[in-house]
XYZ file of C-alpha atoms in Angstrom:
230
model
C -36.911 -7.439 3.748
C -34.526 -10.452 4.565
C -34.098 -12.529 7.634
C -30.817 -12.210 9.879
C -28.978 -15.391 9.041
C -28.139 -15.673 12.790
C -31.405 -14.529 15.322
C -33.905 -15.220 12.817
C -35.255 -11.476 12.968
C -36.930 -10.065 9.798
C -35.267 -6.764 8.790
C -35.266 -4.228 6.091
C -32.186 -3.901 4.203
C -30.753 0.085 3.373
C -28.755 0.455 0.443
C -26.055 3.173 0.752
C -25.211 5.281 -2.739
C -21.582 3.827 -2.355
C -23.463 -0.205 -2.492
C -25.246 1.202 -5.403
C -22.717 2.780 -7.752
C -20.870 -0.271 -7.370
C -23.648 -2.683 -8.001
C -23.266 -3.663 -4.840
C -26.841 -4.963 -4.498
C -26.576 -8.688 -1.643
C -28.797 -7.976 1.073
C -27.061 -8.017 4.553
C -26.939 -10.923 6.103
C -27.299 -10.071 9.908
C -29.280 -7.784 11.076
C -28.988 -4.225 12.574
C -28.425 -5.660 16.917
C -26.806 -8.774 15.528
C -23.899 -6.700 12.869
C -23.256 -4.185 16.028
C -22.022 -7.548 18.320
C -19.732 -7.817 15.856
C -16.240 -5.429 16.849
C -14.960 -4.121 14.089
C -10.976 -3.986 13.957
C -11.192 -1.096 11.483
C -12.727 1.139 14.439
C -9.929 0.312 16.608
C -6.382 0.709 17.400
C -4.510 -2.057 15.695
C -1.197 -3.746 15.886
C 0.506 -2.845 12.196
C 1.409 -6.222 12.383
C -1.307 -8.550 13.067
C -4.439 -6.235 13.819
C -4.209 -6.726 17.702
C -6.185 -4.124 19.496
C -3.915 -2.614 21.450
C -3.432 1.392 22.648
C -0.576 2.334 20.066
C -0.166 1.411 16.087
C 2.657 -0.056 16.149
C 3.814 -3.859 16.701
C 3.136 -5.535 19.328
C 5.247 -7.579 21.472
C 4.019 -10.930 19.854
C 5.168 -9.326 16.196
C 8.479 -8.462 17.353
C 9.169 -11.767 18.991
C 8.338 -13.085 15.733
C 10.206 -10.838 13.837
C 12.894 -11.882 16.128
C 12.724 -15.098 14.790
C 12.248 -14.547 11.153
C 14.674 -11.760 10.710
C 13.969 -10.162 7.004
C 10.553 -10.630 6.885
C 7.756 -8.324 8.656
C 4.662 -10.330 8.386
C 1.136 -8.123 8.191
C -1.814 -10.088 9.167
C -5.340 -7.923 8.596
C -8.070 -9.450 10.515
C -11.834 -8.080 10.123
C -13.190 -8.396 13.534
C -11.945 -8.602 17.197
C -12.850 -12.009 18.618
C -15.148 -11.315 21.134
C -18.317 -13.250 23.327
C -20.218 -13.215 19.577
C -17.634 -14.139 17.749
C -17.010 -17.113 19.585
C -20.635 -18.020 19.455
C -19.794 -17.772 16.099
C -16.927 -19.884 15.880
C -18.498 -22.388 18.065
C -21.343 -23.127 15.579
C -19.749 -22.963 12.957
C -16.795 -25.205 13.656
C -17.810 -27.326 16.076
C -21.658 -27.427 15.653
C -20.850 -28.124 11.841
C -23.199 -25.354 10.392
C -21.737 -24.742 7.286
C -24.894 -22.158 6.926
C -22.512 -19.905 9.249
C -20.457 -18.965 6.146
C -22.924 -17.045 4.558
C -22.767 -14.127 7.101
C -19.483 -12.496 5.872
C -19.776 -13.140 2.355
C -19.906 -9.372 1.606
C -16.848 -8.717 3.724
C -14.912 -11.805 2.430
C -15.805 -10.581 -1.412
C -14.813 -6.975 -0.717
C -11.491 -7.992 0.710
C -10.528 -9.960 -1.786
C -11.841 -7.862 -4.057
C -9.163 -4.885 -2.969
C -6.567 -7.309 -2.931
C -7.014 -7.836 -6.481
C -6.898 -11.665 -9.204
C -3.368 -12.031 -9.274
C -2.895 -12.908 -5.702
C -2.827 -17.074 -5.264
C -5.020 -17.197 -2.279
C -4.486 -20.532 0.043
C -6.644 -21.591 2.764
C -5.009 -22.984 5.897
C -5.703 -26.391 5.972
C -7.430 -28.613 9.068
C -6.812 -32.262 10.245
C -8.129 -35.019 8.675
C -9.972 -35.756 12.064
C -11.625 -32.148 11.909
C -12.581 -32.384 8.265
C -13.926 -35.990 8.787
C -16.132 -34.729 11.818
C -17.369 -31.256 10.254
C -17.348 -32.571 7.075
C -15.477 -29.199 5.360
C -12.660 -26.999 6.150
C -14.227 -23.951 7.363
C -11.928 -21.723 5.915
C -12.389 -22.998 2.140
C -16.188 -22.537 2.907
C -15.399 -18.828 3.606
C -13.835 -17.975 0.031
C -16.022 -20.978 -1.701
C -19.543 -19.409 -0.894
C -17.742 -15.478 -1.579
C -17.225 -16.729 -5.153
C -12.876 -16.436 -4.012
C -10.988 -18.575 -6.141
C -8.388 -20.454 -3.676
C -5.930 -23.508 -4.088
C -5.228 -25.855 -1.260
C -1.778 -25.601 -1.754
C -1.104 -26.821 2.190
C -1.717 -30.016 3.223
C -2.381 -30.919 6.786
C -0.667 -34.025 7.554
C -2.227 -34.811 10.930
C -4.595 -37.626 11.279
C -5.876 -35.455 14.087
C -5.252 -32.345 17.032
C -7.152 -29.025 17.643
C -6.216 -25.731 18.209
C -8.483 -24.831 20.093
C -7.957 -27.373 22.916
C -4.325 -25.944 23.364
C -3.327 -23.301 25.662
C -0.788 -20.414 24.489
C 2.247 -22.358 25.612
C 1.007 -25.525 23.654
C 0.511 -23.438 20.420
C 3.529 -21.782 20.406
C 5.262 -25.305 20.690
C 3.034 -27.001 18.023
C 5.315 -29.286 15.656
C 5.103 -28.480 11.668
C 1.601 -29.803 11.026
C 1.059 -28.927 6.886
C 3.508 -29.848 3.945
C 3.245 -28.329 0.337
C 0.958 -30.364 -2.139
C 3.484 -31.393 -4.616
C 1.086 -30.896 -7.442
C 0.599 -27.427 -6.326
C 4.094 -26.118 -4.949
C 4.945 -24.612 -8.151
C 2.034 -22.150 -8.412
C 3.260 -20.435 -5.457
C 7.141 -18.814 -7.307
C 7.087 -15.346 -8.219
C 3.593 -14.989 -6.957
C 1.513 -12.496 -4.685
C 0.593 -14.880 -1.661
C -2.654 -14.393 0.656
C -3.013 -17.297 3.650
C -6.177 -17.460 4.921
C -7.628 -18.550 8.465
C -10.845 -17.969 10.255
C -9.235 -16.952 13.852
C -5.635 -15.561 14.496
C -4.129 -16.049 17.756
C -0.940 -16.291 18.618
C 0.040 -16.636 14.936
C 1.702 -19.923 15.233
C -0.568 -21.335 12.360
C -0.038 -18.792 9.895
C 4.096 -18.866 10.874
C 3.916 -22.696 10.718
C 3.077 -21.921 6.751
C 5.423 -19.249 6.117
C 7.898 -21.727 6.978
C 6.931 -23.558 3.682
C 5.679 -20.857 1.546
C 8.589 -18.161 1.983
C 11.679 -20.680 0.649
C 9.157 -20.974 -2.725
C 9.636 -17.418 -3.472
C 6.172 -15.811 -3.515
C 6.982 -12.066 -4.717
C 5.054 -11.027 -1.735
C 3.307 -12.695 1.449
C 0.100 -11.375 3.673
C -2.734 -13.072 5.773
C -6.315 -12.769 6.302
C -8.442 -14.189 9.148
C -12.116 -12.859 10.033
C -11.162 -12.832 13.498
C -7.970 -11.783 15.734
């Protein structure tokens, strides 16, 4: 028996034969009502490019204005769940509340990802303001792979003394200036290397676009994104 991490409820934990041969043995976090709030993306129709739900598989008009832009490379973004009501409730505790407890709930989703994606990827977090970090006290995203045992380096730094995301409309965050720079003590690591950016919401992909301008003219071998939400 556990409690859900989020409601509070007490509920038994089921084990599947697949959890088992792999030793797979972390109780669930969330229970039964809570997990079903969450949308999964893998249920859905999905952009190729950035996990979108959308009717069709293939990109959507947001990836091929980007790919417009950064002609050569085809970015895929994989995203776990759609960003719904819950997942802003989420989100809003998490980041704004400060509960750094809100982690814990996708640890077994964050591990099994990375997991797949294998140890010889560098993984980097995106980073946050100075302002945010100095008010949450953590960068939610480094949380995420910290408490799922992922190694990360915070090759990005966020130069801003301040400025959400979240207060911007569309229009705003597609105009954004260059907020992050490459840690010179860390730039190196990146050559020749499988490249995974991480970010806890994806939404019109300025952010993660905003750090392939850095990270591509290192020359990664290879370049993806994660976020648990899109």
């Amino acid at each position: 028996m556990s409690r859900c991490k989020w409601c509070g409820t007490i509920h038994s934990n089921t084990l599947t034969i697949h959890a088992l041969v792999r030793f797979e043995l972390q109780p669930d976090t969330l229970c039964f009502q809570c997990r079903e709030k969450l949308e999964s993306l893998n249920d859905q129709l999905t952009c190729r490019g950035c996990s979108r739900i959308q009717d069709k598989t293939d990109y959507c008009p947001d990836c091929l204005s980007w790919q417009k832009t950064y002609q050569g490379h085809t970015h895929i973004h994989e995203a776990m769940y759609a960003y719904n009501e819950f997942a802003s409730q989420i989100i809003e505790q998490f980041k704004f509340t400060g509960d750094c407890a809100i982690a814990e709930l996708f640890v077994k989703e964050v591990k099994e990802y990375f997991r797949k994606i294998g140890q010889t990827a560098l993984i980097i977090p995106i980073p946050v303001s100075r302002e945010s970090y100095s008010t949450r006290g953590f960068n939610q995203t480094e949380l995420l792979l910290a408490v799922s045992g992922v190694t990360y380096n915070s090759v990005l730094v966020n130069r801003y003394q301040c400025g959400r995301q979240s207060g911007k409309n569309r229009k705003q965050r597609l105009e954004s200036p260059q907020p992050f720079e490459i840690d010179p003590c860390h730039g190196e690591l990146i050559r020749g290397k499988p490249v995974v950016l991480v970010d806890d919401i994806y939404t019109t992909g300025r952010t993660i676009y905003h750090a392939l301008d850095l990270i591509l003219p290192m020359e990664p071998s290879s370049i993806r994104s994660f976020s648990l939400f899109r």
